[in-house]
Amino acid sequence: MSLSTHVLDASRGLPARGVAVRLERREPDGAWTTLAQARTDEDGRVREWGAVPGAGVHRLTFDTAGLSDFYPEVTVAFTVTDPDGHLHVPLLLSPFAYSTYRGS
């Protein structure tokens, strides 16, 4: 499967460049295993990951401390049901709110 993400800084109306993002998988015992780490590019995106997650529960953790004094990090958990498909998990961040959705 392929996975991408996009971080937008709503307070500036610009892509969030250089944000550290960690991809993890939840193991059967409930523990989380780090699969990959990356930083958003000039367009605020991580287009490809070295590790390709299979079916199961995963999460992306965004280091947002440089963008928000209130949210030092944002974690978005999601379920992969089609290991051959593509998932896009964007994050829209402002100083006191964030939102995400399943993109394409």
GROMACS .gro file of N, CA and C in nm:
model
  312
    1MET      N    1   0.084  -0.118   0.000
    1MET     CA    2   0.000   0.000   0.000
    1MET      C    3   0.087   0.123   0.000
    2SER      N    4   0.031   0.234  -0.040
    2SER     CA    5   0.105   0.358  -0.032
    2SER      C    6   0.033   0.453   0.063
    3LEU      N    7   0.110   0.541   0.125
    3LEU     CA    8   0.058   0.632   0.225
    3LEU      C    9   0.124   0.767   0.204
    4SER      N   10   0.046   0.872   0.210
    4SER     CA   11   0.100   1.007   0.203
    4SER      C   12   0.030   1.094   0.308
    5THR      N   13   0.092   1.209   0.338
    5THR     CA   14   0.032   1.304   0.431
    5THR      C   15   0.068   1.444   0.387
    6HIS      N   16  -0.008   1.540   0.436
    6HIS     CA   17   0.010   1.681   0.400
    6HIS      C   18  -0.025   1.762   0.524
    7VAL      N   19   0.064   1.852   0.564
    7VAL     CA   20   0.038   1.935   0.681
    7VAL      C   21   0.024   2.079   0.634
    8LEU      N   22  -0.090   2.140   0.669
    8LEU     CA   23  -0.115   2.280   0.635
    8LEU      C   24  -0.125   2.363   0.761
    9ASP      N   25  -0.053   2.474   0.764
    9ASP     CA   26  -0.055   2.567   0.876
    9ASP      C   27  -0.163   2.671   0.847
   10ALA      N   28  -0.281   2.653   0.906
   10ALA     CA   29  -0.395   2.740   0.877
   10ALA      C   30  -0.374   2.882   0.929
   11SER      N   31  -0.291   2.901   1.030
   11SER     CA   32  -0.268   3.035   1.083
   11SER      C   33  -0.188   3.121   0.985
   12ARG      N   34  -0.107   3.058   0.904
   12ARG     CA   35  -0.029   3.131   0.803
   12ARG      C   36  -0.083   3.112   0.662
   13GLY      N   37  -0.170   3.013   0.645
   13GLY     CA   38  -0.223   2.985   0.512
   13GLY      C   39  -0.120   2.925   0.420
   14LEU      N   40  -0.026   2.848   0.476
   14LEU     CA   41   0.084   2.791   0.400
   14LEU      C   42   0.109   2.646   0.440
   15PRO      N   43   0.176   2.571   0.353
   15PRO     CA   44   0.219   2.436   0.391
   15PRO      C   45   0.316   2.444   0.510
   16ALA      N   46   0.312   2.344   0.594
   16ALA     CA   47   0.402   2.337   0.709
   16ALA      C   48   0.526   2.258   0.668
   17ARG      N   49   0.635   2.326   0.649
   17ARG     CA   50   0.761   2.265   0.603
   17ARG      C   51   0.842   2.212   0.722
   18GLY      N   52   0.906   2.100   0.703
   18GLY     CA   53   1.001   2.048   0.801
   18GLY      C   54   0.940   1.987   0.925
   19VAL      N   55   0.813   1.952   0.922
   19VAL     CA   56   0.747   1.890   1.038
   19VAL      C   57   0.788   1.743   1.046
   20ALA      N   58   0.838   1.702   1.160
   20ALA     CA   59   0.873   1.561   1.181
   20ALA      C   60   0.746   1.479   1.198
   21VAL      N   61   0.741   1.364   1.128
   21VAL     CA   62   0.625   1.276   1.133
   21VAL      C   63   0.674   1.133   1.153
   22ARG      N   64   0.609   1.061   1.243
   22ARG     CA   65   0.644   0.921   1.272
   22ARG      C   66   0.527   0.832   1.233
   23LEU      N   67   0.555   0.723   1.162
   23LEU     CA   68   0.456   0.622   1.124
   23LEU      C   69   0.476   0.500   1.212
   24GLU      N   70   0.366   0.456   1.276
   24GLU     CA   71   0.372   0.340   1.365
   24GLU      C   72   0.259   0.242   1.336
   25ARG      N   73   0.282   0.117   1.377
   25ARG     CA   74   0.182   0.010   1.364
   25ARG      C   75   0.150  -0.043   1.503
   26ARG      N   76   0.022  -0.071   1.529
   26ARG     CA   77  -0.017  -0.131   1.657
   26ARG      C   78  -0.004  -0.282   1.646
   27GLU      N   79   0.070  -0.339   1.736
   27GLU     CA   80   0.092  -0.484   1.740
   27GLU      C   81  -0.025  -0.552   1.811
   28PRO      N   82  -0.039  -0.683   1.794
   28PRO     CA   83  -0.149  -0.756   1.860
   28PRO      C   84  -0.154  -0.737   2.011
   29ASP      N   85  -0.037  -0.715   2.073
   29ASP     CA   86  -0.035  -0.696   2.219
   29ASP      C   87  -0.065  -0.552   2.259
   30GLY      N   88  -0.093  -0.463   2.161
   30GLY     CA   89  -0.127  -0.324   2.190
   30GLY      C   90  -0.009  -0.229   2.186
   31ALA      N   91   0.111  -0.282   2.179
   31ALA     CA   92   0.231  -0.197   2.172
   31ALA      C   93   0.242  -0.136   2.032
   32TRP      N   94   0.310  -0.022   2.023
   32TRP     CA   95   0.330   0.045   1.895
   32TRP      C   96   0.473   0.026   1.848
   33THR      N   97   0.489  -0.007   1.720
   33THR     CA   98   0.619  -0.025   1.658
   33THR      C   99   0.640   0.084   1.554
   34THR      N  100   0.751   0.156   1.565
   34THR     CA  101   0.783   0.259   1.467
   34THR      C  102   0.826   0.194   1.337
   35LEU      N  103   0.761   0.232   1.228
   35LEU     CA  104   0.794   0.179   1.095
   35LEU      C  105   0.883   0.274   1.017
   36ALA      N  106   0.861   0.405   1.035
   36ALA     CA  107   0.938   0.503   0.958
   36ALA      C  108   0.924   0.640   1.020
   37GLN      N  109   1.019   0.727   0.988
   37GLN     CA  110   1.014   0.867   1.029
   37GLN      C  111   1.051   0.952   0.909
   38ALA      N  112   0.990   1.070   0.900
   38ALA     CA  113   1.018   1.157   0.787
   38ALA      C  114   0.991   1.301   0.829
   39ARG      N  115   1.024   1.394   0.740
   39ARG     CA  116   0.991   1.537   0.757
   39ARG      C  117   0.915   1.583   0.634
   40THR      N  118   0.820   1.673   0.657
   40THR     CA  119   0.745   1.726   0.543
   40THR      C  120   0.839   1.807   0.453
   41ASP      N  121   0.809   1.804   0.323
   41ASP     CA  122   0.891   1.874   0.225
   41ASP      C  123   0.848   2.021   0.214
   42GLU      N  124   0.898   2.090   0.114
   42GLU     CA  125   0.867   2.232   0.094
   42GLU      C  126   0.719   2.258   0.075
   43ASP      N  127   0.645   2.157   0.028
   43ASP     CA  128   0.501   2.170   0.008
   43ASP      C  129   0.422   2.115   0.127
   44GLY      N  130   0.492   2.084   0.238
   44GLY     CA  131   0.426   2.032   0.358
   44GLY      C  132   0.385   1.887   0.348
   45ARG      N  133   0.445   1.813   0.255
   45ARG     CA  134   0.404   1.675   0.230
   45ARG      C  135   0.512   1.572   0.262
   46VAL      N  136   0.465   1.454   0.301
   46VAL     CA  137   0.547   1.333   0.297
   46VAL      C  138   0.478   1.247   0.194
   47ARG      N  139   0.543   1.231   0.081
   47ARG     CA  140   0.480   1.162  -0.033
   47ARG      C  141   0.500   1.011  -0.029
   48GLU      N  142   0.613   0.969   0.026
   48GLU     CA  143   0.643   0.826   0.031
   48GLU      C  144   0.714   0.792   0.160
   49TRP      N  145   0.691   0.672   0.206
   49TRP     CA  146   0.756   0.621   0.326
   49TRP      C  147   0.842   0.502   0.286
   50GLY      N  148   0.953   0.482   0.354
   50GLY     CA  149   1.036   0.366   0.327
   50GLY      C  150   0.964   0.237   0.361
   51ALA      N  151   0.885   0.240   0.469
   51ALA     CA  152   0.809   0.122   0.511
   51ALA      C  153   0.667   0.133   0.456
   52VAL      N  154   0.615   0.023   0.411
   52VAL     CA  155   0.479   0.021   0.358
   52VAL      C  156   0.392  -0.058   0.456
   53PRO      N  157   0.295   0.010   0.522
   53PRO     CA  158   0.214  -0.063   0.620
   53PRO      C  159   0.118  -0.160   0.553
   54GLY      N  160   0.094  -0.269   0.619
   54GLY     CA  161  -0.007  -0.365   0.573
   54GLY      C  162  -0.138  -0.339   0.644
   55ALA      N  163  -0.228  -0.433   0.638
   55ALA     CA  164  -0.357  -0.420   0.705
   55ALA      C  165  -0.337  -0.407   0.856
   56GLY      N  166  -0.427  -0.335   0.920
   56GLY     CA  167  -0.422  -0.318   1.064
   56GLY      C  168  -0.431  -0.172   1.105
   57VAL      N  169  -0.411  -0.148   1.234
   57VAL     CA  170  -0.420  -0.013   1.290
   57VAL      C  171  -0.281   0.050   1.288
   58HIS      N  172  -0.277   0.173   1.237
   58HIS     CA  173  -0.153   0.250   1.229
   58HIS      C  174  -0.178   0.389   1.283
   59ARG      N  175  -0.071   0.464   1.304
   59ARG     CA  176  -0.088   0.603   1.342
   59ARG      C  177   0.028   0.686   1.290
   60LEU      N  178  -0.004   0.813   1.266
   60LEU     CA  179   0.095   0.913   1.232
   60LEU      C  180   0.101   1.010   1.349
   61THR      N  181   0.221   1.039   1.398
   61THR     CA  182   0.239   1.137   1.503
   61THR      C  183   0.319   1.252   1.446
   62PHE      N  184   0.260   1.372   1.451
   62PHE     CA  185   0.318   1.493   1.396
   62PHE      C  186   0.378   1.576   1.509
   63ASP      N  187   0.502   1.617   1.497
   63ASP     CA  188   0.567   1.704   1.596
   63ASP      C  189   0.528   1.848   1.561
   64THR      N  190   0.424   1.897   1.626
   64THR     CA  191   0.368   2.028   1.593
   64THR      C  192   0.409   2.138   1.691
   65ALA      N  193   0.506   2.111   1.776
   65ALA     CA  194   0.547   2.209   1.878
   65ALA      C  195   0.589   2.342   1.816
   66GLY      N  196   0.649   2.340   1.699
   66GLY     CA  197   0.691   2.464   1.634
   66GLY      C  198   0.578   2.541   1.569
   67LEU      N  199   0.460   2.480   1.562
   67LEU     CA  200   0.345   2.544   1.497
   67LEU      C  201   0.234   2.582   1.594
   68SER      N  202   0.232   2.520   1.710
   68SER     CA  203   0.124   2.545   1.806
   68SER      C  204   0.179   2.535   1.947
   69ASP      N  205   0.153   2.638   2.029
   69ASP     CA  206   0.193   2.632   2.169
   69ASP      C  207   0.103   2.540   2.249
   70PHE      N  208  -0.017   2.514   2.199
   70PHE     CA  209  -0.115   2.434   2.271
   70PHE      C  210  -0.103   2.285   2.238
   71TYR      N  211  -0.075   2.252   2.111
   71TYR     CA  212  -0.063   2.113   2.067
   71TYR      C  213   0.083   2.083   2.032
   72PRO      N  214   0.159   2.027   2.126
   72PRO     CA  215   0.299   1.996   2.095
   72PRO      C  216   0.313   1.880   1.996
   73GLU      N  217   0.211   1.794   1.991
   73GLU     CA  218   0.208   1.688   1.892
   73GLU      C  219   0.063   1.650   1.865
   74VAL      N  220   0.042   1.598   1.746
   74VAL     CA  221  -0.090   1.550   1.706
   74VAL      C  222  -0.074   1.407   1.657
   75THR      N  223  -0.156   1.317   1.709
   75THR     CA  224  -0.152   1.177   1.667
   75THR      C  225  -0.284   1.142   1.601
   76VAL      N  226  -0.273   1.084   1.482
   76VAL     CA  227  -0.391   1.043   1.406
   76VAL      C  228  -0.380   0.892   1.383
   77ALA      N  229  -0.472   0.818   1.443
   77ALA     CA  230  -0.476   0.672   1.426
   77ALA      C  231  -0.578   0.639   1.316
   78PHE      N  232  -0.548   0.536   1.238
   78PHE     CA  233  -0.635   0.497   1.129
   78PHE      C  234  -0.619   0.347   1.102
   79THR      N  235  -0.717   0.289   1.037
   79THR     CA  236  -0.716   0.147   1.006
   79THR      C  237  -0.694   0.125   0.857
   80VAL      N  238  -0.597   0.043   0.824
   80VAL     CA  239  -0.572   0.004   0.686
   80VAL      C  240  -0.649  -0.125   0.660
   81THR      N  241  -0.744  -0.119   0.568
   81THR     CA  242  -0.823  -0.237   0.534
   81THR      C  243  -0.784  -0.295   0.399
   82ASP      N  244  -0.729  -0.212   0.310
   82ASP     CA  245  -0.687  -0.256   0.178
   82ASP      C  246  -0.537  -0.237   0.164
   83PRO      N  247  -0.458  -0.342   0.190
   83PRO     CA  248  -0.313  -0.327   0.186
   83PRO      C  249  -0.257  -0.299   0.046
   84ASP      N  250  -0.342  -0.304  -0.057
   84ASP     CA  251  -0.297  -0.273  -0.193
   84ASP      C  252  -0.340  -0.133  -0.236
   85GLY      N  253  -0.410  -0.061  -0.151
   85GLY     CA  254  -0.463   0.070  -0.187
   85GLY      C  255  -0.370   0.184  -0.151
   86HIS      N  256  -0.424   0.306  -0.161
   86HIS     CA  257  -0.352   0.428  -0.124
   86HIS      C  258  -0.432   0.503  -0.020
   87LEU      N  259  -0.365   0.552   0.084
   87LEU     CA  260  -0.427   0.637   0.186
   87LEU      C  261  -0.354   0.770   0.190
   88HIS      N  262  -0.431   0.878   0.201
   88HIS     CA  263  -0.376   1.011   0.220
   88HIS      C  264  -0.437   1.064   0.348
   89VAL      N  265  -0.353   1.101   0.445
   89VAL     CA  266  -0.398   1.148   0.575
   89VAL      C  267  -0.346   1.289   0.597
   90PRO      N  268  -0.426   1.392   0.560
   90PRO     CA  269  -0.382   1.530   0.578
   90PRO      C  270  -0.411   1.582   0.719
   91LEU      N  271  -0.336   1.685   0.757
   91LEU     CA  272  -0.355   1.751   0.886
   91LEU      C  273  -0.362   1.901   0.862
   92LEU      N  274  -0.470   1.964   0.906
   92LEU     CA  275  -0.487   2.108   0.901
   92LEU      C  276  -0.474   2.159   1.043
   93LEU      N  277  -0.375   2.244   1.068
   93LEU     CA  278  -0.341   2.284   1.204
   93LEU      C  279  -0.350   2.435   1.220
   94SER      N  280  -0.410   2.479   1.330
   94SER     CA  281  -0.408   2.619   1.369
   94SER      C  282  -0.365   2.622   1.516
   95PRO      N  283  -0.342   2.739   1.573
   95PRO     CA  284  -0.289   2.743   1.710
   95PRO      C  285  -0.374   2.669   1.814
   96PHE      N  286  -0.508   2.667   1.798
   96PHE     CA  287  -0.592   2.606   1.900
   96PHE      C  288  -0.690   2.504   1.845
   97ALA      N  289  -0.664   2.452   1.725
   97ALA     CA  290  -0.752   2.350   1.666
   97ALA      C  291  -0.676   2.276   1.557
   98TYR      N  292  -0.722   2.154   1.531
   98TYR     CA  293  -0.671   2.081   1.415
   98TYR      C  294  -0.782   1.992   1.361
   99SER      N  295  -0.769   1.954   1.234
   99SER     CA  296  -0.864   1.861   1.176
   99SER      C  297  -0.790   1.772   1.077
  100THR      N  298  -0.852   1.659   1.049
  100THR     CA  299  -0.795   1.563   0.956
  100THR      C  300  -0.912   1.492   0.888
  101TYR      N  301  -0.881   1.425   0.780
  101TYR     CA  302  -0.983   1.350   0.707
  101TYR      C  303  -0.912   1.248   0.621
  102ARG      N  304  -0.988   1.154   0.566
  102ARG     CA  305  -0.930   1.059   0.473
  102ARG      C  306  -0.930   1.122   0.334
  103GLY      N  307  -0.812   1.151   0.285
  103GLY     CA  308  -0.798   1.212   0.154
  103GLY      C  309  -0.782   1.106   0.046
  104SER      N  310  -0.752   1.153  -0.073
  104SER     CA  311  -0.734   1.061  -0.185
  104SER      C  312  -0.599   1.080  -0.250
   0.00000   0.00000   0.00000
